[in-house]
PDB file of C-alpha atoms in Angstrom:
ATOM      1  CA  UNK P   1       0.000   0.000   0.000  1.00 54.00           C
ATOM      2  CA  UNK P   2       1.277   3.449  -0.849  1.00 68.00           C
ATOM      3  CA  UNK P   3      -0.743   6.340   0.472  1.00 93.00           C
ATOM      4  CA  UNK P   4      -4.443   5.846   0.976  1.00 97.00           C
ATOM      5  CA  UNK P   5      -6.562   3.039  -0.440  1.00 96.00           C
ATOM      6  CA  UNK P   6     -10.333   2.786  -0.806  1.00 98.00           C
ATOM      7  CA  UNK P   7     -12.434  -0.259  -1.596  1.00 97.00           C
ATOM      8  CA  UNK P   8     -14.516  -1.074  -3.478  1.00 98.00           C
ATOM      9  CA  UNK P   9     -13.932   1.154  -6.505  1.00 97.00           C
ATOM     10  CA  UNK P  10     -17.594   1.004  -7.381  1.00 97.00           C
ATOM     11  CA  UNK P  11     -20.691  -0.752  -6.133  1.00 97.00           C
ATOM     12  CA  UNK P  12     -24.348  -1.106  -7.017  1.00 97.00           C
ATOM     13  CA  UNK P  13     -26.379  -1.685  -3.879  1.00 97.00           C
ATOM     14  CA  UNK P  14     -30.022  -2.527  -3.309  1.00 98.00           C
ATOM     15  CA  UNK P  15     -31.907  -0.093  -1.112  1.00 98.00           C
ATOM     16  CA  UNK P  16     -32.145  -1.267   2.481  1.00 97.00           C
ATOM     17  CA  UNK P  17     -28.893  -3.208   2.365  1.00 98.00           C
ATOM     18  CA  UNK P  18     -25.966  -2.564   4.685  1.00 97.00           C
ATOM     19  CA  UNK P  19     -22.644  -1.562   3.166  1.00 97.00           C
ATOM     20  CA  UNK P  20     -19.192  -0.745   4.501  1.00 98.00           C
ATOM     21  CA  UNK P  21     -16.760   1.342   2.488  1.00 98.00           C
ATOM     22  CA  UNK P  22     -13.173   0.660   3.423  1.00 98.00           C
ATOM     23  CA  UNK P  23     -10.349   3.153   3.785  1.00 98.00           C
ATOM     24  CA  UNK P  24      -6.765   2.381   4.758  1.00 98.00           C
ATOM     25  CA  UNK P  25      -3.705   4.624   4.898  1.00 97.00           C
ATOM     26  CA  UNK P  26      -0.081   3.787   5.567  1.00 96.00           C
ATOM     27  CA  UNK P  27       1.223   7.303   6.189  1.00 95.00           C
ATOM     28  CA  UNK P  28       0.564   7.255   9.955  1.00 94.00           C
ATOM     29  CA  UNK P  29      -1.667  10.304   9.572  1.00 94.00           C
ATOM     30  CA  UNK P  30      -3.630  11.177  12.685  1.00 93.00           C
ATOM     31  CA  UNK P  31      -6.658  12.726  10.993  1.00 93.00           C
ATOM     32  CA  UNK P  32      -9.020  10.972   8.580  1.00 95.00           C
ATOM     33  CA  UNK P  33     -12.193  12.062   6.800  1.00 96.00           C
ATOM     34  CA  UNK P  34     -15.086  10.855   4.706  1.00 97.00           C
ATOM     35  CA  UNK P  35     -16.590  13.118   2.051  1.00 97.00           C
ATOM     36  CA  UNK P  36     -19.333  12.645  -0.473  1.00 97.00           C
ATOM     37  CA  UNK P  37     -19.252  14.440  -3.783  1.00 96.00           C
ATOM     38  CA  UNK P  38     -22.399  15.187  -5.737  1.00 93.00           C
ATOM     39  CA  UNK P  39     -22.661  17.285  -8.878  1.00 86.00           C
ATOM     40  CA  UNK P  40     -23.027  20.954  -8.011  1.00 82.00           C
ATOM     41  CA  UNK P  41     -22.627  20.392  -4.274  1.00 84.00           C
ATOM     42  CA  UNK P  42     -18.864  20.130  -3.942  1.00 88.00           C
ATOM     43  CA  UNK P  43     -17.270  18.052  -1.205  1.00 93.00           C
ATOM     44  CA  UNK P  44     -19.456  17.550   1.842  1.00 93.00           C
ATOM     45  CA  UNK P  45     -17.995  16.159   5.037  1.00 93.00           C
ATOM     46  CA  UNK P  46     -19.777  13.116   6.457  1.00 96.00           C
ATOM     47  CA  UNK P  47     -17.623  12.152   9.459  1.00 96.00           C
ATOM     48  CA  UNK P  48     -14.091  12.746  10.604  1.00 94.00           C
ATOM     49  CA  UNK P  49     -11.578  11.480  13.123  1.00 94.00           C
ATOM     50  CA  UNK P  50      -8.814  13.558  14.672  1.00 91.00           C
ATOM     51  CA  UNK P  51      -7.006  10.529  16.066  1.00 92.00           C
ATOM     52  CA  UNK P  52      -7.535   6.840  16.700  1.00 94.00           C
ATOM     53  CA  UNK P  53     -10.406   6.264  19.104  1.00 95.00           C
ATOM     54  CA  UNK P  54     -12.216   9.531  18.369  1.00 94.00           C
ATOM     55  CA  UNK P  55     -14.763  10.499  15.719  1.00 95.00           C
ATOM     56  CA  UNK P  56     -16.922  13.510  14.953  1.00 93.00           C
ATOM     57  CA  UNK P  57     -19.917  14.383  12.825  1.00 93.00           C
ATOM     58  CA  UNK P  58     -19.559  16.478   9.728  1.00 91.00           C
ATOM     59  CA  UNK P  59     -22.043  18.358   7.620  1.00 90.00           C
ATOM     60  CA  UNK P  60     -24.126  15.372   6.413  1.00 95.00           C
ATOM     61  CA  UNK P  61     -23.781  12.505   8.949  1.00 97.00           C
ATOM     62  CA  UNK P  62     -27.309  11.080   8.902  1.00 97.00           C
ATOM     63  CA  UNK P  63     -27.483   7.487   7.701  1.00 97.00           C
ATOM     64  CA  UNK P  64     -23.735   6.941   8.094  1.00 98.00           C
ATOM     65  CA  UNK P  65     -21.500   5.691  10.885  1.00 98.00           C
ATOM     66  CA  UNK P  66     -17.730   5.388  11.296  1.00 98.00           C
ATOM     67  CA  UNK P  67     -15.208   3.832  13.619  1.00 97.00           C
ATOM     68  CA  UNK P  68     -11.504   4.453  14.200  1.00 97.00           C
ATOM     69  CA  UNK P  69     -10.119   1.464  16.061  1.00 97.00           C
ATOM     70  CA  UNK P  70      -6.555   2.148  14.905  1.00 97.00           C
ATOM     71  CA  UNK P  71      -4.536   4.791  13.063  1.00 96.00           C
ATOM     72  CA  UNK P  72      -4.656   3.165   9.641  1.00 97.00           C
ATOM     73  CA  UNK P  73      -8.315   2.244   9.081  1.00 98.00           C
ATOM     74  CA  UNK P  74     -11.428   4.380   8.897  1.00 98.00           C
ATOM     75  CA  UNK P  75     -14.439   2.420   7.556  1.00 98.00           C
ATOM     76  CA  UNK P  76     -17.720   4.115   6.643  1.00 98.00           C
ATOM     77  CA  UNK P  77     -20.935   2.134   7.125  1.00 98.00           C
ATOM     78  CA  UNK P  78     -24.331   2.730   5.579  1.00 98.00           C
ATOM     79  CA  UNK P  79     -26.712   0.873   7.881  1.00 96.00           C
ATOM     80  CA  UNK P  80     -29.664   0.792   5.486  1.00 97.00           C
ATOM     81  CA  UNK P  81     -28.886   2.343   2.116  1.00 97.00           C
ATOM     82  CA  UNK P  82     -31.294   4.751   0.420  1.00 98.00           C
ATOM     83  CA  UNK P  83     -31.181   6.103  -3.154  1.00 97.00           C
ATOM     84  CA  UNK P  84     -30.175   9.580  -1.913  1.00 97.00           C
ATOM     85  CA  UNK P  85     -26.891   8.042  -0.792  1.00 98.00           C
ATOM     86  CA  UNK P  86     -25.939   7.475  -4.411  1.00 98.00           C
ATOM     87  CA  UNK P  87     -22.715   9.443  -4.696  1.00 98.00           C
ATOM     88  CA  UNK P  88     -18.955   9.317  -5.044  1.00 97.00           C
ATOM     89  CA  UNK P  89     -17.306   8.844  -1.669  1.00 98.00           C
ATOM     90  CA  UNK P  90     -13.790  10.026  -0.931  1.00 98.00           C
ATOM     91  CA  UNK P  91     -11.711   9.145   2.071  1.00 98.00           C
ATOM     92  CA  UNK P  92      -8.877  11.499   3.006  1.00 96.00           C
ATOM     93  CA  UNK P  93      -6.141  11.758   5.598  1.00 95.00           C
ATOM     94  CA  UNK P  94      -3.847  14.422   6.973  1.00 93.00           C
ATOM     95  CA  UNK P  95      -1.046  14.590   9.538  1.00 90.00           C
ATOM     96  CA  UNK P  96      -3.057  16.971  11.703  1.00 80.00           C
ATOM     97  CA  UNK P  97      -6.021  18.081   9.635  1.00 65.00           C
ATOM     98  CA  UNK P  98      -6.053  21.746  10.429  1.00 75.00           C
ATOM     99  CA  UNK P  99      -2.824  23.010   8.932  1.00 80.00           C
ATOM    100  CA  UNK P 100      -1.631  20.360   6.503  1.00 86.00           C
ATOM    101  CA  UNK P 101      -3.079  19.302   3.185  1.00 90.00           C
ATOM    102  CA  UNK P 102      -5.238  16.252   2.694  1.00 94.00           C
ATOM    103  CA  UNK P 103      -4.321  13.152   0.747  1.00 95.00           C
ATOM    104  CA  UNK P 104      -7.410  11.713  -0.912  1.00 97.00           C
ATOM    105  CA  UNK P 105      -8.194   8.154  -1.849  1.00 97.00           C
ATOM    106  CA  UNK P 106      -9.287   7.324  -5.368  1.00 97.00           C
ATOM    107  CA  UNK P 107     -12.956   7.247  -4.428  1.00 97.00           C
ATOM    108  CA  UNK P 108     -15.850   4.787  -4.338  1.00 98.00           C
ATOM    109  CA  UNK P 109     -18.723   5.262  -6.740  1.00 97.00           C
ATOM    110  CA  UNK P 110     -21.864   3.977  -5.011  1.00 98.00           C
ATOM    111  CA  UNK P 111     -25.216   3.564  -6.699  1.00 98.00           C
ATOM    112  CA  UNK P 112     -28.224   2.677  -4.535  1.00 98.00           C
ATOM    113  CA  UNK P 113     -31.152   1.280  -6.497  1.00 97.00           C
TER     114      UNK P 113
ATOM    115  CA  UNK X   1     -18.357  27.126  11.999  1.00 76.00           C
ATOM    116  CA  UNK X   2     -16.349  28.216   8.999  1.00 85.00           C
ATOM    117  CA  UNK X   3     -18.121  29.233   5.777  1.00 91.00           C
ATOM    118  CA  UNK X   4     -16.194  29.392   2.500  1.00 95.00           C
ATOM    119  CA  UNK X   5     -17.610  30.984  -0.610  1.00 96.00           C
ATOM    120  CA  UNK X   6     -15.958  30.484  -3.991  1.00 97.00           C
ATOM    121  CA  UNK X   7     -16.486  32.147  -7.347  1.00 97.00           C
ATOM    122  CA  UNK X   8     -16.895  31.902 -10.216  1.00 97.00           C
ATOM    123  CA  UNK X   9     -18.507  28.488 -10.440  1.00 96.00           C
ATOM    124  CA  UNK X  10     -17.328  28.134 -14.046  1.00 97.00           C
ATOM    125  CA  UNK X  11     -14.538  29.864 -15.911  1.00 98.00           C
ATOM    126  CA  UNK X  12     -13.445  29.600 -19.533  1.00 98.00           C
ATOM    127  CA  UNK X  13     -10.179  31.087 -20.744  1.00 98.00           C
ATOM    128  CA  UNK X  14      -8.142  30.911 -23.900  1.00 98.00           C
ATOM    129  CA  UNK X  15      -4.917  28.950 -23.743  1.00 98.00           C
ATOM    130  CA  UNK X  16      -2.107  31.235 -22.631  1.00 97.00           C
ATOM    131  CA  UNK X  17      -4.377  33.618 -20.747  1.00 98.00           C
ATOM    132  CA  UNK X  18      -4.522  33.925 -16.956  1.00 98.00           C
ATOM    133  CA  UNK X  19      -7.242  32.541 -14.691  1.00 98.00           C
ATOM    134  CA  UNK X  20      -8.221  33.841 -11.273  1.00 98.00           C
ATOM    135  CA  UNK X  21     -10.438  32.080  -8.739  1.00 98.00           C
ATOM    136  CA  UNK X  22     -11.533  33.893  -5.594  1.00 98.00           C
ATOM    137  CA  UNK X  23     -12.660  32.686  -2.180  1.00 98.00           C
ATOM    138  CA  UNK X  24     -13.873  34.351   0.982  1.00 98.00           C
ATOM    139  CA  UNK X  25     -14.044  32.869   4.460  1.00 97.00           C
ATOM    140  CA  UNK X  26     -15.908  33.772   7.619  1.00 95.00           C
ATOM    141  CA  UNK X  27     -13.737  32.646  10.542  1.00 92.00           C
ATOM    142  CA  UNK X  28     -11.144  35.317  11.328  1.00 91.00           C
ATOM    143  CA  UNK X  29      -9.134  32.717  13.269  1.00 89.00           C
ATOM    144  CA  UNK X  30      -8.545  30.547  10.179  1.00 91.00           C
ATOM    145  CA  UNK X  31      -4.850  30.385   9.345  1.00 90.00           C
ATOM    146  CA  UNK X  32      -4.434  27.687   6.687  1.00 92.00           C
ATOM    147  CA  UNK X  33      -5.760  27.895   3.124  1.00 95.00           C
ATOM    148  CA  UNK X  34      -5.154  24.990   0.714  1.00 95.00           C
ATOM    149  CA  UNK X  35      -6.180  24.664  -2.917  1.00 97.00           C
ATOM    150  CA  UNK X  36      -7.054  21.387  -4.632  1.00 98.00           C
ATOM    151  CA  UNK X  37      -7.308  20.407  -8.269  1.00 98.00           C
ATOM    152  CA  UNK X  38      -9.639  17.629  -9.379  1.00 97.00           C
ATOM    153  CA  UNK X  39      -9.395  16.354 -12.919  1.00 96.00           C
ATOM    154  CA  UNK X  40     -12.391  14.591 -14.414  1.00 94.00           C
ATOM    155  CA  UNK X  41     -12.919  11.203 -12.778  1.00 92.00           C
ATOM    156  CA  UNK X  42      -9.929  11.617 -10.479  1.00 95.00           C
ATOM    157  CA  UNK X  43      -9.347  12.388  -6.823  1.00 97.00           C
ATOM    158  CA  UNK X  44      -8.746  15.941  -5.549  1.00 97.00           C
ATOM    159  CA  UNK X  45      -5.060  16.727  -5.186  1.00 97.00           C
ATOM    160  CA  UNK X  46      -3.378  19.484  -3.219  1.00 96.00           C
ATOM    161  CA  UNK X  47      -1.661  21.916  -5.571  1.00 97.00           C
ATOM    162  CA  UNK X  48      -0.676  24.783  -3.300  1.00 97.00           C
ATOM    163  CA  UNK X  49      -1.406  26.136   0.156  1.00 95.00           C
ATOM    164  CA  UNK X  50      -0.768  29.298   2.122  1.00 95.00           C
ATOM    165  CA  UNK X  51      -0.581  30.057   5.795  1.00 91.00           C
ATOM    166  CA  UNK X  52      -1.622  33.290   7.427  1.00 86.00           C
ATOM    167  CA  UNK X  53       1.899  34.492   8.121  1.00 85.00           C
ATOM    168  CA  UNK X  54       2.472  35.237   4.406  1.00 86.00           C
ATOM    169  CA  UNK X  55       0.514  37.226   1.851  1.00 91.00           C
ATOM    170  CA  UNK X  56       1.558  35.431  -1.317  1.00 95.00           C
ATOM    171  CA  UNK X  57       3.064  32.147  -2.426  1.00 94.00           C
ATOM    172  CA  UNK X  58       4.148  31.052  -5.883  1.00 96.00           C
ATOM    173  CA  UNK X  59       4.902  27.717  -7.482  1.00 95.00           C
ATOM    174  CA  UNK X  60       5.793  27.963 -11.151  1.00 96.00           C
ATOM    175  CA  UNK X  61       2.620  29.076 -12.970  1.00 97.00           C
ATOM    176  CA  UNK X  62       0.356  29.104  -9.939  1.00 98.00           C
ATOM    177  CA  UNK X  63       0.200  31.581  -7.094  1.00 98.00           C
ATOM    178  CA  UNK X  64      -2.044  32.233  -4.135  1.00 98.00           C
ATOM    179  CA  UNK X  65      -2.656  35.539  -2.417  1.00 97.00           C
ATOM    180  CA  UNK X  66      -4.187  36.078   1.001  1.00 96.00           C
ATOM    181  CA  UNK X  67      -5.795  39.186   2.463  1.00 95.00           C
ATOM    182  CA  UNK X  68      -6.534  38.436   6.113  1.00 93.00           C
ATOM    183  CA  UNK X  69      -8.108  41.798   6.769  1.00 93.00           C
ATOM    184  CA  UNK X  70     -10.687  41.292   4.054  1.00 95.00           C
ATOM    185  CA  UNK X  71     -10.843  37.523   4.675  1.00 95.00           C
ATOM    186  CA  UNK X  72     -10.325  36.530   1.091  1.00 96.00           C
ATOM    187  CA  UNK X  73      -7.766  34.534  -0.860  1.00 97.00           C
ATOM    188  CA  UNK X  74      -7.258  33.855  -4.535  1.00 98.00           C
ATOM    189  CA  UNK X  75      -5.665  31.365  -6.908  1.00 98.00           C
ATOM    190  CA  UNK X  76      -3.890  32.730  -9.965  1.00 98.00           C
ATOM    191  CA  UNK X  77      -2.874  30.528 -12.883  1.00 98.00           C
ATOM    192  CA  UNK X  78      -0.742  32.168 -15.562  1.00 97.00           C
ATOM    193  CA  UNK X  79      -0.054  30.984 -19.103  1.00 98.00           C
ATOM    194  CA  UNK X  80      -2.886  28.486 -18.887  1.00 98.00           C
ATOM    195  CA  UNK X  81      -2.596  25.178 -20.716  1.00 97.00           C
ATOM    196  CA  UNK X  82      -5.265  22.621 -21.674  1.00 96.00           C
ATOM    197  CA  UNK X  83      -4.073  20.332 -18.871  1.00 97.00           C
ATOM    198  CA  UNK X  84      -5.086  23.026 -16.373  1.00 98.00           C
ATOM    199  CA  UNK X  85      -8.714  22.208 -17.198  1.00 98.00           C
ATOM    200  CA  UNK X  86     -10.210  20.789 -14.006  1.00 97.00           C
ATOM    201  CA  UNK X  87     -12.331  21.666 -10.991  1.00 97.00           C
ATOM    202  CA  UNK X  88     -10.488  23.716  -8.382  1.00 98.00           C
ATOM    203  CA  UNK X  89     -11.501  23.813  -4.717  1.00 97.00           C
ATOM    204  CA  UNK X  90     -10.387  26.320  -2.115  1.00 97.00           C
ATOM    205  CA  UNK X  91     -10.562  25.556   1.596  1.00 95.00           C
ATOM    206  CA  UNK X  92      -9.982  27.174   4.970  1.00 93.00           C
ATOM    207  CA  UNK X  93      -9.286  25.476   8.277  1.00 90.00           C
ATOM    208  CA  UNK X  94     -11.774  25.505  11.122  1.00 85.00           C
ATOM    209  CA  UNK X  95     -10.636  27.047  14.382  1.00 77.00           C
ATOM    210  CA  UNK X  96     -11.529  25.583  17.743  1.00 69.00           C
ATOM    211  CA  UNK X  97      -9.521  22.405  17.485  1.00 63.00           C
ATOM    212  CA  UNK X  98     -11.800  20.616  15.024  1.00 67.00           C
ATOM    213  CA  UNK X  99      -8.809  19.556  12.912  1.00 74.00           C
ATOM    214  CA  UNK X 100     -10.530  19.938   9.571  1.00 84.00           C
ATOM    215  CA  UNK X 101     -11.074  22.343   6.728  1.00 88.00           C
ATOM    216  CA  UNK X 102     -14.183  23.644   5.015  1.00 91.00           C
ATOM    217  CA  UNK X 103     -14.224  23.502   1.212  1.00 93.00           C
ATOM    218  CA  UNK X 104     -15.631  25.955  -1.274  1.00 95.00           C
ATOM    219  CA  UNK X 105     -18.153  24.729  -3.834  1.00 95.00           C
ATOM    220  CA  UNK X 106     -15.549  24.437  -6.600  1.00 96.00           C
ATOM    221  CA  UNK X 107     -14.741  26.219  -9.870  1.00 97.00           C
ATOM    222  CA  UNK X 108     -14.781  24.366 -13.163  1.00 97.00           C
ATOM    223  CA  UNK X 109     -11.986  25.798 -15.287  1.00 98.00           C
ATOM    224  CA  UNK X 110     -11.958  25.172 -19.021  1.00 98.00           C
ATOM    225  CA  UNK X 111      -8.895  26.153 -21.019  1.00 98.00           C
ATOM    226  CA  UNK X 112      -9.741  26.482 -24.697  1.00 97.00           C
ATOM    227  CA  UNK X 113      -6.888  25.538 -27.046  1.00 94.00           C
TER     228      UNK X 113
END
């Protein structure tokens, strides 16, 4: 692994199903983030984590949950997917988050039908 | 929390001309301002950033300026090339220890050959 990895690359999911998007980084960054990107709406923060063991809600957290059991992994779970969660999801990490740039993963394109 | 406004939303320039993208922010305590470039179908990537202790920073054909009094910052691209075509996002960090940034809505830049 070099940098930050997301899986899967894309997924078609039936409404009501549970889904976990995976994110792993090997840069030992403290801060990690989940964003969704929709046309015309830019990057909207779903959840974030300043350090392992802590998480916080972003701008659009409803319907999503996260965990940060260790420094490297930051999975995003959709408990019961709905069509409005169709989006491109980006995971990102940063050494501190507030005064260093983010490194983004390559994204997961999720379609809920 | 921080609010970042970005304009224009779209910008078309002839190859070789300059492009300017402007952002304003609301939190006077913000002190870190990164810019990201996102090519079509790709992840956002950090291209330049500026901290509040300087008013301008240059890197080859791109430069950022910061006016803390007016709470605005700008991205300047000179001698534009077709490969500069992308969506550009500005961001400003949130004060209060939240360890994250707030993004602008994005500017779609088209460089016409």
